[in-house]
Amino acid sequence: MYKYHCLNPISSVGLDQLNDKYAAVNEVNDADAILVRSTKMHDMEFSKELKAIARAGAGVNNIPLDRCAEEGIVVFNTPGANANGVKELVLAGMLLASRDIIGGINWVQENEEDGNIAKDAEKAKKAFAGCELEGKKLGVIGLGAIGVLVANAATHLGMDVYGYDPYVSVDSAWRLSRSIHHAKTVDEIYNDCDYITIHVPALDSTKGMIDKNAISLMKDGVVVLNFARDVLV
């Protein structure tokens, strides 16, 4: 029987896929395998029992890959497993950024005892005005499992979508809506788009990609959404 330990809470929908050859253990040092989401493992000592680490997500930057290779520990990831959830968060982020929804909620809560709330709201609501997403330009940097879903969903919101990915896979290209514009350089995204969302892995070539120079190319009032890795910006 193989013993596994979860460093982070893992949904039973996933754990129920494990058959009776697997058993959960409370002590990480007793485990043959570790399941992890966001816990940083670089400072962890690994027992000689450990054979595999499985990341519930695409990125593995929280796992010491070099040390795992040296110690013979196999590392797995699950690309695309949470792609739809991230897509929905990106859409929520764009909506929150386009209108001061949170400010409106706070105003209502602060004035909930106001007996004249309806009339006062008419005067106050202009402070929370925003803009529509329809007709705005969205730049999607990285057209993997998440980027493709974001780009396609944004077209249904009436946005003018530009995608940039010099390494786009054939499978991703097949899934991409034909209405997505092909940006040949990332500067084209920076120059032209009202909203920019980043969906690339954290590599030496991508860390700090959104820097002072990149921001200097962007429009005033641009919205940058980073639901990938913090080190990209």
Coordinates of C-alpha atoms in Angstrom, one line a residue:
M1 CA 0.0 0.0 0.0
Y2 CA 1.2 3.5 -0.9
K3 CA 1.0 6.2 1.8
Y4 CA 0.4 9.8 0.9
H5 CA 0.3 13.1 2.8
C6 CA -1.5 16.3 1.9
L7 CA 0.4 19.5 2.7
N8 CA -2.7 21.5 1.7
P9 CA -6.4 20.7 1.7
I10 CA -7.2 18.7 -1.4
S11 CA -10.8 18.3 -2.6
S12 CA -12.4 14.9 -2.0
V13 CA -13.4 15.0 -5.6
G14 CA -9.7 14.4 -6.4
L15 CA -8.8 12.2 -3.4
D16 CA -11.7 9.9 -4.1
Q17 CA -9.9 8.9 -7.4
L18 CA -7.3 7.0 -5.3
N19 CA -8.2 3.4 -4.9
D20 CA -7.6 1.0 -1.9
K21 CA -3.9 0.8 -2.8
Y22 CA -3.5 4.3 -1.3
A23 CA -3.8 5.4 2.3
A24 CA -3.5 8.9 3.9
V25 CA -1.0 9.4 6.7
N26 CA -0.8 12.3 9.2
E27 CA 3.0 12.5 9.3
V28 CA 4.8 13.8 6.1
N29 CA 7.9 11.7 6.9
D30 CA 5.9 8.5 6.7
A31 CA 4.6 9.3 3.2
D32 CA 5.6 7.7 -0.1
A33 CA 4.0 10.6 -1.9
I34 CA 3.1 14.2 -1.1
L35 CA 0.2 16.2 -2.5
V36 CA 0.7 19.9 -2.5
R37 CA -0.9 23.1 -3.7
S38 CA 0.8 26.3 -2.5
T39 CA 3.0 25.3 0.4
K40 CA 6.6 26.3 -0.3
M41 CA 8.7 23.2 0.0
H42 CA 12.2 24.5 -0.7
D43 CA 13.3 24.4 3.0
M44 CA 11.7 21.0 3.7
E45 CA 13.8 17.9 4.5
F46 CA 12.6 14.9 2.5
S47 CA 12.5 11.4 4.1
K48 CA 14.1 8.5 2.3
E49 CA 10.6 7.1 1.9
L50 CA 9.4 9.8 -0.4
K51 CA 9.1 8.7 -4.0
A52 CA 6.9 11.4 -5.6
I53 CA 5.5 14.9 -5.2
A54 CA 2.2 15.8 -7.0
R55 CA 1.3 19.5 -7.4
A56 CA -2.4 20.2 -7.7
G57 CA -1.9 22.9 -10.3
A58 CA 0.3 23.7 -13.2
G59 CA 3.2 25.7 -11.6
V60 CA 5.9 23.9 -9.7
N61 CA 8.0 26.8 -8.5
N62 CA 7.2 26.0 -4.9
I63 CA 9.0 22.7 -5.3
P64 CA 12.8 22.3 -5.2
L65 CA 13.1 20.5 -8.6
D66 CA 16.9 20.2 -8.6
R67 CA 17.0 18.6 -5.2
C68 CA 14.1 16.3 -6.1
A69 CA 16.1 15.2 -9.2
E70 CA 19.2 14.5 -7.1
E71 CA 17.2 12.5 -4.6
G72 CA 15.3 10.5 -7.2
I73 CA 11.9 12.0 -6.3
V74 CA 9.5 12.2 -9.2
V75 CA 7.5 15.5 -9.5
F76 CA 4.2 15.7 -11.2
N77 CA 1.9 18.6 -12.0
T78 CA -1.7 18.8 -13.2
P79 CA -1.8 21.4 -16.0
G80 CA -5.3 22.6 -16.8
A81 CA -6.9 21.1 -13.8
N82 CA -7.9 24.4 -12.3
A83 CA -8.1 26.3 -15.6
N84 CA -11.8 27.1 -15.5
G85 CA -11.6 28.3 -11.9
V86 CA -8.8 30.7 -12.8
K87 CA -10.7 31.9 -15.9
E88 CA -13.7 32.8 -13.8
L89 CA -11.5 34.7 -11.3
V90 CA -9.9 36.7 -14.2
L91 CA -13.4 37.6 -15.5
A92 CA -14.4 38.7 -12.0
G93 CA -11.2 40.7 -11.7
M94 CA -12.0 42.6 -14.9
L95 CA -15.5 43.4 -13.8
L96 CA -14.3 44.6 -10.4
A97 CA -11.7 46.7 -12.1
S98 CA -14.1 48.3 -14.6
R99 CA -16.6 49.4 -12.0
D100 CA -16.2 50.3 -8.3
I101 CA -18.4 47.5 -7.2
I102 CA -16.6 47.1 -3.9
G103 CA -16.9 50.8 -3.2
G104 CA -20.6 50.6 -3.9
I105 CA -21.0 47.7 -1.5
N106 CA -19.1 49.5 1.2
W107 CA -21.3 52.6 0.7
V108 CA -24.5 50.6 1.1
Q109 CA -23.2 48.9 4.3
E110 CA -22.0 52.2 5.8
N111 CA -25.5 53.8 5.1
E112 CA -27.7 50.9 5.9
E113 CA -29.4 52.8 8.7
D114 CA -30.2 55.7 6.4
G115 CA -34.0 56.0 6.2
N116 CA -33.6 58.1 3.0
I117 CA -31.3 55.5 1.4
A118 CA -33.1 55.4 -2.0
K119 CA -32.9 59.1 -2.6
D120 CA -29.3 59.4 -1.3
A121 CA -28.2 56.5 -3.4
E122 CA -29.3 58.4 -6.5
K123 CA -27.0 61.2 -5.6
A124 CA -24.1 58.9 -4.5
K125 CA -24.1 56.3 -7.3
K126 CA -22.2 58.5 -9.8
A127 CA -19.1 58.1 -7.5
F128 CA -19.1 54.4 -8.4
A129 CA -19.5 54.7 -12.1
G130 CA -17.3 52.8 -14.4
C131 CA -17.0 51.5 -18.0
E132 CA -18.3 48.6 -19.9
L133 CA -16.1 45.7 -21.0
E134 CA -17.8 45.4 -24.4
G135 CA -15.6 47.0 -27.1
K136 CA -12.5 47.2 -24.9
K137 CA -9.2 45.6 -26.0
L138 CA -8.0 42.7 -23.9
G139 CA -4.5 41.4 -24.3
V140 CA -3.8 37.8 -23.2
I141 CA -0.2 36.9 -22.6
G142 CA 0.2 33.2 -22.7
L143 CA -2.2 31.0 -24.5
G144 CA -2.0 27.7 -22.5
A145 CA -5.0 26.0 -20.8
I146 CA -6.0 29.1 -18.9
G147 CA -5.2 31.8 -21.4
V148 CA -7.3 30.1 -24.1
L149 CA -10.3 29.9 -21.8
V150 CA -9.9 33.6 -20.8
A151 CA -9.5 34.7 -24.4
N152 CA -12.5 32.8 -25.7
A153 CA -14.8 33.9 -22.8
A154 CA -13.8 37.5 -23.3
T155 CA -15.0 37.4 -26.9
H156 CA -18.5 36.5 -25.6
L157 CA -18.4 39.6 -23.5
G158 CA -17.9 41.6 -26.7
M159 CA -14.2 42.4 -26.0
D160 CA -11.7 42.8 -28.8
V161 CA -9.1 40.2 -27.8
Y162 CA -5.5 40.0 -28.7
G163 CA -3.4 36.9 -27.8
Y164 CA 0.4 36.7 -27.6
D165 CA 2.3 33.4 -27.2
P166 CA 5.4 32.6 -29.3
Y167 CA 5.3 29.0 -28.0
V168 CA 1.5 28.3 -28.4
S169 CA 0.9 24.5 -28.8
V170 CA -1.1 23.0 -31.6
D171 CA -3.8 21.9 -29.2
S172 CA -4.2 25.4 -27.8
A173 CA -4.3 26.9 -31.2
W174 CA -7.1 24.5 -32.2
R175 CA -9.1 25.5 -29.1
L176 CA -8.6 29.2 -29.7
S177 CA -11.5 31.2 -31.2
R178 CA -10.9 32.4 -34.7
S179 CA -11.9 35.9 -33.6
I180 CA -8.8 36.3 -31.4
H181 CA -6.2 38.6 -33.0
H182 CA -2.6 37.4 -33.2
A183 CA -0.3 39.8 -31.5
K184 CA 3.2 39.3 -33.0
T185 CA 5.0 41.0 -30.2
V186 CA 4.3 41.5 -26.5
D187 CA 4.8 45.3 -27.0
E188 CA 1.8 45.3 -29.2
I189 CA -0.2 44.1 -26.2
Y190 CA 1.4 46.7 -24.0
N191 CA 0.7 49.5 -26.5
D192 CA -2.9 48.8 -27.5
C193 CA -4.8 47.0 -24.8
D194 CA -7.1 48.4 -22.1
Y195 CA -6.8 45.2 -20.1
I196 CA -3.8 42.9 -19.9
T197 CA -3.9 39.4 -18.3
I198 CA -0.8 37.2 -17.8
H199 CA -0.8 33.4 -18.0
V200 CA 2.8 32.3 -18.3
P201 CA 4.9 30.2 -16.0
A202 CA 7.5 31.7 -13.7
L203 CA 10.8 31.2 -15.6
D204 CA 14.0 33.1 -15.7
S205 CA 12.8 34.6 -19.0
T206 CA 9.4 35.7 -17.6
K207 CA 10.3 36.9 -14.1
G208 CA 9.8 40.7 -13.9
M209 CA 8.4 40.8 -17.4
I210 CA 5.9 43.5 -16.3
D211 CA 8.5 46.1 -15.3
K212 CA 8.9 49.9 -15.5
N213 CA 9.7 49.7 -19.2
A214 CA 6.6 47.5 -20.0
I215 CA 4.3 49.8 -17.9
S216 CA 5.8 52.9 -19.7
L217 CA 4.4 51.5 -23.0
M218 CA 0.9 51.0 -21.7
K219 CA -2.1 53.3 -21.9
D220 CA -3.1 55.5 -19.0
G221 CA -5.6 53.7 -16.8
V222 CA -4.7 50.2 -18.1
V223 CA -5.8 47.3 -15.9
V224 CA -3.1 44.5 -15.4
L225 CA -4.4 41.2 -14.0
N226 CA -1.9 38.7 -12.7
F227 CA -3.5 35.4 -11.7
A228 CA -0.3 33.5 -12.5
R229 CA 2.8 34.1 -10.3
D230 CA 3.7 37.2 -8.3
V231 CA 7.3 37.3 -9.6
L232 CA 6.1 38.1 -13.1
V233 CA 5.3 41.7 -12.1

